[in-house]
Amino acid sequence: MTAQITAGQFHAAEGVEDWRSLYHLVSAHFRTASLSEGAALVGAIDRLVDEAEQEHLAVDLRRAGVTVSLSRRDVALARRISAAARTLGIPADPTAVQVINLTLDALVGADVLPFWRAVLGYRQIGDDYLFDPRRRGPGFGLQHMTAARPQRNRLHLDVAVPHDQAEARIAAALAAGGRLVSDAHAPKWWTLADAEGNEACVATWLGRG
């Protein structure tokens, strides 16, 4: 197991073209024609990984595809998984991955995070983030406020998409009646809103290192 690396270092490595960095993870989606085809890939992945590599491995098997997520440090494993998929004739679709987080504005995070940890049944990382231990639900994070802002929504979605899909996703949202609230932090993230002002951020790894 190597030390953690940045998203930029991961994408600069050879043989990881199937993978996209999404927040602290890298993910790949492999399109399948049947559940049995996907199960064959999952079986191949199981034979590839050792016990230490399983710590950050998440595999989602559906009839139409297999989505695999790893730590950014697992460059060698990402290469091996891509090679296994190619051997089985299963193509990668880098456009089909994303990570969704719910983000809550909070004045005093310590006062509200225990409630959300209990009601969601999640576990906590650090002082401001919760995750689903079953890896089925979205992440839940806090964003610190210095003063109450009653004029804006306190809860919004953060949607991490592949860096080469962000502009298309934003264009689709704008064409669907949304508006751009701010691009001051682009390409790290763009803040969008629907017709009633409910906000969502589209994020990429660009600008994060």
CSV table of C-alpha atoms in Angstrom, one decimal:
chain,number,residue,atom,x,y,z
A,1,MET,CA,0.0,0.0,0.0
A,2,THR,CA,1.6,3.3,-1.1
A,3,ALA,CA,1.0,6.7,0.5
A,4,GLN,CA,-2.0,8.8,-0.6
A,5,ILE,CA,-1.5,10.8,-3.7
A,6,THR,CA,-3.3,13.8,-5.2
A,7,ALA,CA,-6.0,13.5,-7.9
A,8,GLY,CA,-3.6,15.2,-10.4
A,9,GLN,CA,-0.9,12.6,-9.6
A,10,PHE,CA,-3.4,9.8,-10.1
A,11,HIS,CA,-4.6,11.0,-13.5
A,12,ALA,CA,-1.0,11.5,-14.6
A,13,ALA,CA,-0.2,7.8,-14.1
A,14,GLU,CA,-0.3,5.4,-17.0
A,15,GLY,CA,-3.0,2.9,-17.5
A,16,VAL,CA,-5.8,4.6,-15.5
A,17,GLU,CA,-7.8,6.1,-18.4
A,18,ASP,CA,-10.9,4.2,-17.3
A,19,TRP,CA,-10.9,5.9,-13.9
A,20,ARG,CA,-12.1,9.3,-12.7
A,21,SER,CA,-11.3,11.1,-9.4
A,22,LEU,CA,-14.4,12.1,-7.4
A,23,TYR,CA,-13.5,13.8,-4.1
A,24,HIS,CA,-11.4,11.4,-2.1
A,25,LEU,CA,-12.1,8.4,-4.4
A,26,VAL,CA,-11.4,7.2,-7.9
A,27,SER,CA,-14.2,5.3,-9.7
A,28,ALA,CA,-14.7,3.4,-12.9
A,29,HIS,CA,-17.9,2.0,-14.5
A,30,PHE,CA,-17.8,-1.1,-16.7
A,31,ARG,CA,-20.8,-1.7,-18.9
A,32,THR,CA,-22.2,-5.2,-19.0
A,33,ALA,CA,-25.0,-6.9,-20.9
A,34,SER,CA,-26.2,-9.2,-18.1
A,35,LEU,CA,-25.9,-9.8,-14.4
A,36,SER,CA,-23.8,-12.9,-15.0
A,37,GLU,CA,-21.3,-10.9,-17.1
A,38,GLY,CA,-21.0,-8.4,-14.3
A,39,ALA,CA,-20.6,-11.2,-11.7
A,40,ALA,CA,-17.7,-12.6,-13.8
A,41,LEU,CA,-15.9,-9.3,-13.5
A,42,VAL,CA,-16.6,-9.1,-9.8
A,43,GLY,CA,-15.2,-12.5,-9.4
A,44,ALA,CA,-12.1,-11.5,-11.3
A,45,ILE,CA,-11.7,-8.4,-9.1
A,46,ASP,CA,-12.0,-10.6,-6.0
A,47,ARG,CA,-9.1,-12.8,-7.2
A,48,LEU,CA,-7.0,-9.6,-7.8
A,49,VAL,CA,-7.2,-8.0,-4.5
A,50,ASP,CA,-5.4,-8.8,-1.3
A,51,GLU,CA,-6.7,-8.2,2.2
A,52,ALA,CA,-5.1,-4.7,2.6
A,53,GLU,CA,-6.5,-3.5,-0.8
A,54,GLN,CA,-10.0,-4.5,0.2
A,55,GLU,CA,-10.1,-1.7,2.8
A,56,HIS,CA,-11.0,1.0,0.3
A,57,LEU,CA,-12.6,-1.2,-2.4
A,58,ALA,CA,-16.3,-0.7,-3.1
A,59,VAL,CA,-18.0,-2.7,-5.8
A,60,ASP,CA,-21.6,-2.1,-7.0
A,61,LEU,CA,-23.0,-4.8,-9.3
A,62,ARG,CA,-26.1,-4.2,-11.4
A,63,ARG,CA,-27.3,-5.9,-14.6
A,64,ALA,CA,-26.2,-3.0,-16.8
A,65,GLY,CA,-22.8,-2.5,-15.2
A,66,VAL,CA,-20.2,-2.7,-12.4
A,67,THR,CA,-19.0,0.4,-10.6
A,68,VAL,CA,-15.8,0.1,-8.7
A,69,SER,CA,-14.4,2.7,-6.3
A,70,LEU,CA,-10.9,2.8,-4.8
A,71,SER,CA,-8.6,5.0,-2.9
A,72,ARG,CA,-6.4,7.3,-5.1
A,73,ARG,CA,-3.4,5.5,-3.8
A,74,ASP,CA,-4.5,2.2,-5.4
A,75,VAL,CA,-3.1,3.0,-8.9
A,76,ALA,CA,-1.7,-0.5,-9.5
A,77,LEU,CA,-5.0,-2.1,-8.5
A,78,ALA,CA,-6.9,0.2,-10.8
A,79,ARG,CA,-4.7,-0.9,-13.7
A,80,ARG,CA,-5.2,-4.6,-12.8
A,81,ILE,CA,-9.0,-4.2,-12.7
A,82,SER,CA,-9.1,-2.4,-16.0
A,83,ALA,CA,-6.9,-5.2,-17.5
A,84,ALA,CA,-9.3,-7.8,-16.1
A,85,ALA,CA,-12.3,-6.0,-17.7
A,86,ARG,CA,-10.5,-5.9,-21.1
A,87,THR,CA,-9.7,-9.6,-20.9
A,88,LEU,CA,-13.4,-10.3,-20.3
A,89,GLY,CA,-14.4,-7.9,-23.2
A,90,ILE,CA,-16.2,-5.6,-20.8
A,91,PRO,CA,-15.9,-1.9,-21.9
A,92,ALA,CA,-15.4,1.0,-19.5
A,93,ASP,CA,-17.7,4.0,-19.5
A,94,PRO,CA,-15.9,6.9,-17.6
A,95,THR,CA,-19.0,9.2,-18.0
A,96,ALA,CA,-21.1,7.0,-15.8
A,97,VAL,CA,-19.6,7.7,-12.4
A,98,GLN,CA,-20.5,10.4,-9.9
A,99,VAL,CA,-20.5,10.9,-6.1
A,100,ILE,CA,-23.3,12.8,-4.3
A,101,ASN,CA,-23.0,14.5,-1.0
A,102,LEU,CA,-25.7,16.3,1.1
A,103,THR,CA,-24.2,19.5,2.6
A,104,LEU,CA,-25.8,21.4,5.5
A,105,ASP,CA,-25.0,24.9,6.5
A,106,ALA,CA,-24.5,25.0,10.3
A,107,LEU,CA,-23.5,27.7,12.8
A,108,VAL,CA,-22.2,25.1,15.4
A,109,GLY,CA,-21.5,21.8,13.8
A,110,ALA,CA,-20.9,20.0,17.0
A,111,ASP,CA,-24.5,20.8,18.0
A,112,VAL,CA,-26.1,19.3,15.0
A,113,LEU,CA,-23.9,16.5,13.7
A,114,PRO,CA,-24.8,14.0,16.4
A,115,PHE,CA,-28.5,14.3,15.4
A,116,TRP,CA,-27.7,13.6,11.8
A,117,ARG,CA,-25.4,10.8,12.6
A,118,ALA,CA,-28.2,9.2,14.7
A,119,VAL,CA,-31.1,9.7,12.3
A,120,LEU,CA,-29.1,8.5,9.3
A,121,GLY,CA,-27.4,5.6,11.0
A,122,TYR,CA,-24.1,6.9,9.6
A,123,ARG,CA,-20.5,6.9,10.9
A,124,GLN,CA,-18.4,10.0,11.4
A,125,ILE,CA,-15.1,11.1,9.8
A,126,GLY,CA,-13.4,14.1,11.4
A,127,ASP,CA,-15.5,17.0,12.7
A,128,ASP,CA,-17.8,17.6,9.8
A,129,TYR,CA,-18.5,14.5,7.7
A,130,LEU,CA,-20.7,11.4,7.9
A,131,PHE,CA,-20.7,8.4,5.7
A,132,ASP,CA,-22.9,5.4,5.1
A,133,PRO,CA,-21.1,2.3,6.5
A,134,ARG,CA,-23.0,0.2,4.0
A,135,ARG,CA,-21.9,2.5,1.2
A,136,ARG,CA,-25.4,2.8,-0.3
A,137,GLY,CA,-26.4,6.4,0.7
A,138,PRO,CA,-24.8,9.8,-0.1
A,139,GLY,CA,-22.2,11.4,2.1
A,140,PHE,CA,-23.3,14.1,4.5
A,141,GLY,CA,-21.2,17.1,5.3
A,142,LEU,CA,-21.4,20.3,7.2
A,143,GLN,CA,-20.4,23.8,5.8
A,144,HIS,CA,-19.7,26.3,8.5
A,145,MET,CA,-21.7,29.6,8.6
A,146,THR,CA,-20.5,32.6,10.5
A,147,ALA,CA,-24.0,34.0,10.7
A,148,ALA,CA,-27.5,32.7,9.9
A,149,ARG,CA,-28.6,33.2,6.3
A,150,PRO,CA,-32.4,32.9,6.3
A,151,GLN,CA,-32.5,34.1,2.7
A,152,ARG,CA,-30.9,30.9,1.3
A,153,ASN,CA,-31.4,27.2,1.6
A,154,ARG,CA,-29.5,25.5,4.4
A,155,LEU,CA,-29.3,22.1,2.7
A,156,HIS,CA,-27.9,21.5,-0.8
A,157,LEU,CA,-26.5,18.8,-3.0
A,158,ASP,CA,-22.9,18.5,-4.0
A,159,VAL,CA,-22.5,16.4,-7.1
A,160,ALA,CA,-19.0,15.3,-8.0
A,161,VAL,CA,-18.7,14.4,-11.7
A,162,PRO,CA,-15.8,13.4,-14.0
A,163,HIS,CA,-13.8,16.5,-14.9
A,164,ASP,CA,-14.5,16.0,-18.6
A,165,GLN,CA,-18.2,15.8,-18.0
A,166,ALA,CA,-18.7,18.9,-15.9
A,167,GLU,CA,-19.5,21.4,-18.7
A,168,ALA,CA,-22.0,19.1,-20.2
A,169,ARG,CA,-23.7,18.5,-16.9
A,170,ILE,CA,-23.9,22.2,-16.2
A,171,ALA,CA,-25.2,23.0,-19.7
A,172,ALA,CA,-27.9,20.4,-19.3
A,173,ALA,CA,-28.9,21.9,-15.9
A,174,LEU,CA,-29.1,25.4,-17.4
A,175,ALA,CA,-31.1,24.2,-20.4
A,176,ALA,CA,-33.5,22.5,-18.0
A,177,GLY,CA,-34.4,25.8,-16.3
A,178,GLY,CA,-31.6,26.3,-13.9
A,179,ARG,CA,-29.3,29.3,-13.4
A,180,LEU,CA,-25.7,29.8,-12.6
A,181,VAL,CA,-25.4,31.3,-9.1
A,182,SER,CA,-21.6,31.4,-9.0
A,183,ASP,CA,-18.5,30.1,-10.9
A,184,ALA,CA,-16.1,31.9,-8.7
A,185,HIS,CA,-14.5,28.6,-7.6
A,186,ALA,CA,-14.6,26.9,-11.0
A,187,PRO,CA,-13.3,24.4,-12.0
A,188,LYS,CA,-13.3,23.2,-8.4
A,189,TRP,CA,-17.1,23.7,-8.3
A,190,TRP,CA,-19.9,25.7,-9.8
A,191,THR,CA,-23.0,26.6,-7.8
A,192,LEU,CA,-26.3,26.3,-9.7
A,193,ALA,CA,-30.0,26.8,-8.6
A,194,ASP,CA,-33.3,25.6,-9.9
A,195,ALA,CA,-36.2,28.0,-10.8
A,196,GLU,CA,-37.1,28.4,-7.1
A,197,GLY,CA,-33.6,29.0,-5.9
A,198,ASN,CA,-32.8,25.5,-4.5
A,199,GLU,CA,-29.0,25.1,-4.9
A,200,ALA,CA,-26.6,22.3,-6.0
A,201,CYS,CA,-22.9,22.4,-6.6
A,202,VAL,CA,-21.2,20.5,-9.5
A,203,ALA,CA,-17.7,19.7,-8.5
A,204,THR,CA,-14.6,18.2,-10.1
A,205,TRP,CA,-11.1,17.3,-8.8
A,206,LEU,CA,-9.6,20.1,-10.8
A,207,GLY,CA,-8.2,22.8,-8.5
A,208,ARG,CA,-7.8,20.2,-5.7
A,209,GLY,CA,-4.4,19.0,-6.5
